[in-house]
Coordinates of N, CA and C in Angstrom, one line a residue:
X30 N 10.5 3.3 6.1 CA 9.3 3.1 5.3 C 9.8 2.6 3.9
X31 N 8.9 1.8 3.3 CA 9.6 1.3 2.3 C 9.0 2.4 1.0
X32 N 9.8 2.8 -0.2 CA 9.5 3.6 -1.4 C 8.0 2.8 -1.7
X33 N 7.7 4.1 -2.8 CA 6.6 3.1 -3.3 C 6.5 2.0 -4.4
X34 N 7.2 1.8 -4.5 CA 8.1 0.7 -5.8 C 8.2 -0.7 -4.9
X35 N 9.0 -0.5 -3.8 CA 9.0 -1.3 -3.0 C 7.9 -2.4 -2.5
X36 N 6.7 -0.8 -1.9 CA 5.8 -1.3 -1.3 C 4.6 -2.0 -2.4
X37 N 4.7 -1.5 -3.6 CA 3.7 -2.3 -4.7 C 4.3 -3.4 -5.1
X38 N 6.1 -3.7 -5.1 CA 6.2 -5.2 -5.4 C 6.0 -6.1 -4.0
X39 N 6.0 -5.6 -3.1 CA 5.1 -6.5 -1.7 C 4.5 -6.8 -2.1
X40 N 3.2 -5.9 -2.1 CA 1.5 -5.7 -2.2 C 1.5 -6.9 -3.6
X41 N 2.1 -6.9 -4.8 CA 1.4 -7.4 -5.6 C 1.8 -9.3 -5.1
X42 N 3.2 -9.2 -4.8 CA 3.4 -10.6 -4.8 C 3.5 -11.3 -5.6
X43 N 3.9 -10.6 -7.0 CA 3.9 -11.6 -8.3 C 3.1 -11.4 -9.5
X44 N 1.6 -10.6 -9.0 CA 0.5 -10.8 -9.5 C 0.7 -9.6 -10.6
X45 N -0.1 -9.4 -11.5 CA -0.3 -8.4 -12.5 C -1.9 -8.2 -12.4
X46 N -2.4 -8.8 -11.6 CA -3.8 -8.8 -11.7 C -4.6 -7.3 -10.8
X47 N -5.7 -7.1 -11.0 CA -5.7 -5.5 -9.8 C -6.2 -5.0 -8.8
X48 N -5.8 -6.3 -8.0 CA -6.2 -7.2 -6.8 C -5.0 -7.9 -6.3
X49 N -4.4 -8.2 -5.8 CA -3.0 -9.2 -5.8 C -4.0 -10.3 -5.7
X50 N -5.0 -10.7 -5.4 CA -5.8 -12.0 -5.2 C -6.7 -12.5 -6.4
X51 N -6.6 -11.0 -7.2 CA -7.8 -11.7 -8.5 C -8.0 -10.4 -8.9
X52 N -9.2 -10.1 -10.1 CA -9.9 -9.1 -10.7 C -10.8 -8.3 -10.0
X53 N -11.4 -8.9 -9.1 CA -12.4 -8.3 -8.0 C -12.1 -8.3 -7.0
X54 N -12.5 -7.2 -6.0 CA -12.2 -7.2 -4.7 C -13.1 -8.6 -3.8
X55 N -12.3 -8.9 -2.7 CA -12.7 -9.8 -2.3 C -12.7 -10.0 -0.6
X56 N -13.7 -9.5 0.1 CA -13.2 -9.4 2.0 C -12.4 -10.6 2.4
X57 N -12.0 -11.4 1.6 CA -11.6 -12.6 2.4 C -10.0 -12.0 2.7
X58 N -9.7 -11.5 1.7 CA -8.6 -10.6 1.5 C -8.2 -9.2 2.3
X59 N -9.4 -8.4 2.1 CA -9.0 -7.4 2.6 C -10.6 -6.6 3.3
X60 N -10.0 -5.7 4.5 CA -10.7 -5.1 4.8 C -11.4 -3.5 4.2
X61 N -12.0 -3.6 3.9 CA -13.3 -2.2 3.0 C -14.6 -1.6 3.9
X62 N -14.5 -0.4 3.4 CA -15.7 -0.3 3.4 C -17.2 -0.9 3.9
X63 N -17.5 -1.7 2.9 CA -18.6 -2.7 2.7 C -18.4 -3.6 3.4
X64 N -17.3 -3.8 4.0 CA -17.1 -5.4 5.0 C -16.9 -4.5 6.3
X65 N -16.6 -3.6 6.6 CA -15.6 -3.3 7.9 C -16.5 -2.8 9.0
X66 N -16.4 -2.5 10.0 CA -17.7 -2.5 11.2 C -17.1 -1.2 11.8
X67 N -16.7 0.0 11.0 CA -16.6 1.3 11.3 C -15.0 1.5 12.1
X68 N -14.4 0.5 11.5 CA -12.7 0.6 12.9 C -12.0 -0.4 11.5
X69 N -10.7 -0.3 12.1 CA -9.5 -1.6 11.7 C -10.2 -3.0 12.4
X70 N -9.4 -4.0 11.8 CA -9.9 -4.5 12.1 C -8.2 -5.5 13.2
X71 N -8.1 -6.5 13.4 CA -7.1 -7.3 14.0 C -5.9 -7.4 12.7
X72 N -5.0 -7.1 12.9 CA -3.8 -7.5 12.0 C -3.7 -9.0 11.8
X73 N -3.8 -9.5 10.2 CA -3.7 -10.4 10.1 C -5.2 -11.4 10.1
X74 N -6.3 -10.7 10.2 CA -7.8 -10.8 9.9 C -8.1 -11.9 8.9
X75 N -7.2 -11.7 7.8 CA -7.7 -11.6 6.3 C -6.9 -13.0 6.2
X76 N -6.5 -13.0 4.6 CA -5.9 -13.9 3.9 C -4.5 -13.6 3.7
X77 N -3.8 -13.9 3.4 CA -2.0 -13.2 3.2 C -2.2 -13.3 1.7
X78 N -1.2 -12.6 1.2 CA -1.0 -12.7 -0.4 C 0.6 -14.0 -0.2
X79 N 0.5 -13.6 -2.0 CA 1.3 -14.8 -1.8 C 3.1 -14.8 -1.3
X80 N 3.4 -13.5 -0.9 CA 4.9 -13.1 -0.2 C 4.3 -13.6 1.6
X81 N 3.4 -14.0 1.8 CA 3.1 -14.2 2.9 C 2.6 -13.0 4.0
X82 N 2.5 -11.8 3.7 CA 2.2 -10.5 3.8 C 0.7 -10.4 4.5
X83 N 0.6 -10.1 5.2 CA -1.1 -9.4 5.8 C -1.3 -8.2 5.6
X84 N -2.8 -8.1 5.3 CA -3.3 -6.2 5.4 C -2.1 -5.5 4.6
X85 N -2.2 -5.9 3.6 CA -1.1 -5.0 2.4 C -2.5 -4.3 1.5
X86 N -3.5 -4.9 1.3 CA -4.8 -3.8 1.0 C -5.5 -3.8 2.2
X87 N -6.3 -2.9 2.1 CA -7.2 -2.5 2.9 C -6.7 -2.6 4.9
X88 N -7.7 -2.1 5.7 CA -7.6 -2.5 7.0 C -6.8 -0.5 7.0
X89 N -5.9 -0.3 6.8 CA -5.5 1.0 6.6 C -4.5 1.4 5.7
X90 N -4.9 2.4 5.1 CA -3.6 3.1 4.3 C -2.3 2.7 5.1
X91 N -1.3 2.7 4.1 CA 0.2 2.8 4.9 C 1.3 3.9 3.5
X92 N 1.8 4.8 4.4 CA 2.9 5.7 4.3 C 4.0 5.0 3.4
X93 N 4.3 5.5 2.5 CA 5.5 5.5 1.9 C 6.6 6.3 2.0
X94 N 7.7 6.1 1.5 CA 8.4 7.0 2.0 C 8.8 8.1 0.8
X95 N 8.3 8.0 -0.1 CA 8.9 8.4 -1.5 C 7.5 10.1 -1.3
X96 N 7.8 11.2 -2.3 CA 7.0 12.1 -2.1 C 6.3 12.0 -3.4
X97 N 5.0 12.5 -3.2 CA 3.7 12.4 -4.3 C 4.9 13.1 -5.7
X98 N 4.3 12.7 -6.9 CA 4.8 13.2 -7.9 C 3.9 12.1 -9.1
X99 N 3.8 12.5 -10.4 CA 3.3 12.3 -11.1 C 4.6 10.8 -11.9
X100 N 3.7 9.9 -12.1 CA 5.0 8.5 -12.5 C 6.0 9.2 -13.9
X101 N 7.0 8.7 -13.8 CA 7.8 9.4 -15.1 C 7.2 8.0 -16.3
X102 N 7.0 8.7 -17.4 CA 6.6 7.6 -18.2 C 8.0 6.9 -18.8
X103 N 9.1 6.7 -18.5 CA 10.4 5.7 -18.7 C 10.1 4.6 -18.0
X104 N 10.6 3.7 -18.7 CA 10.3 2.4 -18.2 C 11.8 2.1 -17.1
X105 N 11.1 1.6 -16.0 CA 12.6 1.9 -15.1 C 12.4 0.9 -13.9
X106 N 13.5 0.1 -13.6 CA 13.4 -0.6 -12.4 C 13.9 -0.6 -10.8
X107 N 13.2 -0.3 -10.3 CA 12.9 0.0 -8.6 C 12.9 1.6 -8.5
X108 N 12.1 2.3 -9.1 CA 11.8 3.7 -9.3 C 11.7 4.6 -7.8
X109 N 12.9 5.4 -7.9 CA 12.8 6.2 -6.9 C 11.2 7.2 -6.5
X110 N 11.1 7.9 -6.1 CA 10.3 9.3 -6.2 C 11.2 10.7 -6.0
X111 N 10.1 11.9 -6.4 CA 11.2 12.8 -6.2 C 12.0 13.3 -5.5
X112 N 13.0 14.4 -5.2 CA 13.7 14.8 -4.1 C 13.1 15.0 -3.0
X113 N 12.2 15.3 -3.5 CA 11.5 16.9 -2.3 C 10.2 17.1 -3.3
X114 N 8.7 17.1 -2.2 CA 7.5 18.0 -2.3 C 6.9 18.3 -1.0
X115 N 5.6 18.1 -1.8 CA 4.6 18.9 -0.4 C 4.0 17.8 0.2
X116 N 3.7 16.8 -0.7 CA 3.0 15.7 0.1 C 3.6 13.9 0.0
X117 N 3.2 13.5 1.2 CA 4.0 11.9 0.9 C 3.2 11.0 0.2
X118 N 3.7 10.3 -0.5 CA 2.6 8.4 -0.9 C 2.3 7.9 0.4
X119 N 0.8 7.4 0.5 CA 0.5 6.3 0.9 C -0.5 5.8 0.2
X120 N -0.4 4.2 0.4 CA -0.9 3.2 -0.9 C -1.6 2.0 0.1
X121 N -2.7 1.5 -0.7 CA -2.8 0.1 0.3 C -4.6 0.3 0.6
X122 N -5.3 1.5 0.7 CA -6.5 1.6 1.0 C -7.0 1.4 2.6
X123 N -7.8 1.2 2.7 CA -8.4 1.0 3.9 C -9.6 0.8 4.4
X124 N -10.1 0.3 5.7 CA -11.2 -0.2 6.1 C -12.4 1.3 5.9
X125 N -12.2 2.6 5.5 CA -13.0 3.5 5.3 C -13.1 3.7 3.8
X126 N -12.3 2.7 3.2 CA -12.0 3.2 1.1 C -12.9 2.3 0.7
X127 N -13.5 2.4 -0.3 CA -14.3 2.0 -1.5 C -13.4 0.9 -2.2
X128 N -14.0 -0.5 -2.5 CA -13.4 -1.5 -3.2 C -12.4 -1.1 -4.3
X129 N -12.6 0.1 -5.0 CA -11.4 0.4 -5.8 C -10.2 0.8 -4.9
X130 N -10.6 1.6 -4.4 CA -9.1 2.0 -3.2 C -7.8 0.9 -3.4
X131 N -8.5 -0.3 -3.1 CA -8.1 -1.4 -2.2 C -7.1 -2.0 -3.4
X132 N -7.2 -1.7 -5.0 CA -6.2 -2.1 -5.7 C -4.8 -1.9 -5.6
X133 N -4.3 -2.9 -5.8 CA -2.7 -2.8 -6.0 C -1.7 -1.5 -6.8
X134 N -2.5 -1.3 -7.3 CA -1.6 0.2 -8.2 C -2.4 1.6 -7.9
X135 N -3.5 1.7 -7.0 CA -4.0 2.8 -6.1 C -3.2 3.2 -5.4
X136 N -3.1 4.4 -5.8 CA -2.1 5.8 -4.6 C -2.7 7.0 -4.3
X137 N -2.4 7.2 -2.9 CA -2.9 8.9 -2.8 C -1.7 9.1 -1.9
X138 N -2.1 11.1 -1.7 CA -0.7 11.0 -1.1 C -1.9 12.0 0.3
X139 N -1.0 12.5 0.4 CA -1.3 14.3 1.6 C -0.4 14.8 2.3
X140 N -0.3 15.6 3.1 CA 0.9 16.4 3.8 C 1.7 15.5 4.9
X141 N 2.7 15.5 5.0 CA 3.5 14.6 6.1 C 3.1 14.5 7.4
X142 N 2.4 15.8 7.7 CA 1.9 15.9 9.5 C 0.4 15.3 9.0
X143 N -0.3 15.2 8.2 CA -1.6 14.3 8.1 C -1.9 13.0 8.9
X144 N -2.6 13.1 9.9 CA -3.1 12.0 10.8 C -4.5 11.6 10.2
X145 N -4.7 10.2 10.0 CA -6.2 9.8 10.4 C -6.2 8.5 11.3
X146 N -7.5 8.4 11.6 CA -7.9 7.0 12.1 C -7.7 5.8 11.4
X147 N -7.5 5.8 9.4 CA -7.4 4.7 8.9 C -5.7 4.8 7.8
X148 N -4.9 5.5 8.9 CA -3.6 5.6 8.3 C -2.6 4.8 9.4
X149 N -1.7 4.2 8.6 CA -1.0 3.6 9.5 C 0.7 3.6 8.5
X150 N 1.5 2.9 9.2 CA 2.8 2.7 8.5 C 3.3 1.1 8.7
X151 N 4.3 0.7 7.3 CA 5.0 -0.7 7.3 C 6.5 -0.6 7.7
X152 N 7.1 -0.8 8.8 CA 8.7 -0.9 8.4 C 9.0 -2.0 7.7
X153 N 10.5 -1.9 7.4 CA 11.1 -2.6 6.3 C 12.5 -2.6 6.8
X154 N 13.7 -3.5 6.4 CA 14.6 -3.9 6.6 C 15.1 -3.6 5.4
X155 N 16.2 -2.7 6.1 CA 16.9 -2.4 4.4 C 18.0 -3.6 3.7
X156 N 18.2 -3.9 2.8 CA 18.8 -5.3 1.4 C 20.0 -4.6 2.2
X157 N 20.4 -6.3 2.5 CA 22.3 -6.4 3.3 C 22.4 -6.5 1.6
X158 N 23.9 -6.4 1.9 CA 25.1 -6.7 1.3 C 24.9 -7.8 0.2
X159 N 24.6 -7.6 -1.0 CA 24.3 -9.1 -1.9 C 22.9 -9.8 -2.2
X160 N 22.3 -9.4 -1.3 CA 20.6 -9.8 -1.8 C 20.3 -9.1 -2.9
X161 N 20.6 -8.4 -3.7 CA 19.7 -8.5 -5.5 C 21.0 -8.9 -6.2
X162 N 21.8 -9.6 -5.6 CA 22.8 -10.4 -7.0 C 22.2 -11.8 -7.5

């Protein structure tokens, strides 16, 4: 599972904006609430962001692997999470969340055995040898 540092420089793809696609939520993008027909919807539905990425907001939460903790306010780059808690990150929103959900810097966490219908996970490939030189 990728940290959550990780999974928000996916999700944003570049963007600073609180949307990776813009200011407002937008269905072309992502699946919500207000658009969704009570389920997920097809992987890949939507629009990609600009890493080429699908369903990085909405359609379903996805798991991180880092544990809930409060952000340290140091400015710091590719920020771990803490050792050890009670509950895990997941980020990304979902086809049951409200258009804010669906923002790029939206997180919630809950206990590791926590199942739902609009929870899911991303794998990730861990950096060989020389990819951040």
């Amino acid at each position: 599972l990728p940290t959550e540092a990780e999974w928000e420089f996916a999700c944003r793809a570049g963007s600073a904006d609180a949307y990776y696609w813009g200011d407002s939520v937008d269905s072309d993008f992502c699946v919500y609430d207000a658009d969704a027909a009570d389920s997920t919807s097809p992987v890949a539905s939507r629009m990609p962001n600009a890493f080429g990425l699908y369903d990085m907001s909405g359609n379903v939460w996805e798991w991180c692997n880092d544990w809930y903790a409060s952000y340290d306010t140091s400015e710091c780059i590719d920020p771990r999470g803490p050792a050890g808690g009670a509950e895990k990150v997941f980020r990304g929103g979902s086809w049951f969340s409200h258009a804010p959900s669906q923002r790029s810097a939206n997180r919630n966490s809950n206990l590791p055995l926590y199942r739902s219908k609009d929870l899911g996970f991303r794998t990730i490939l861990p950096a060989q040898q020389g990819d951040r030189e």
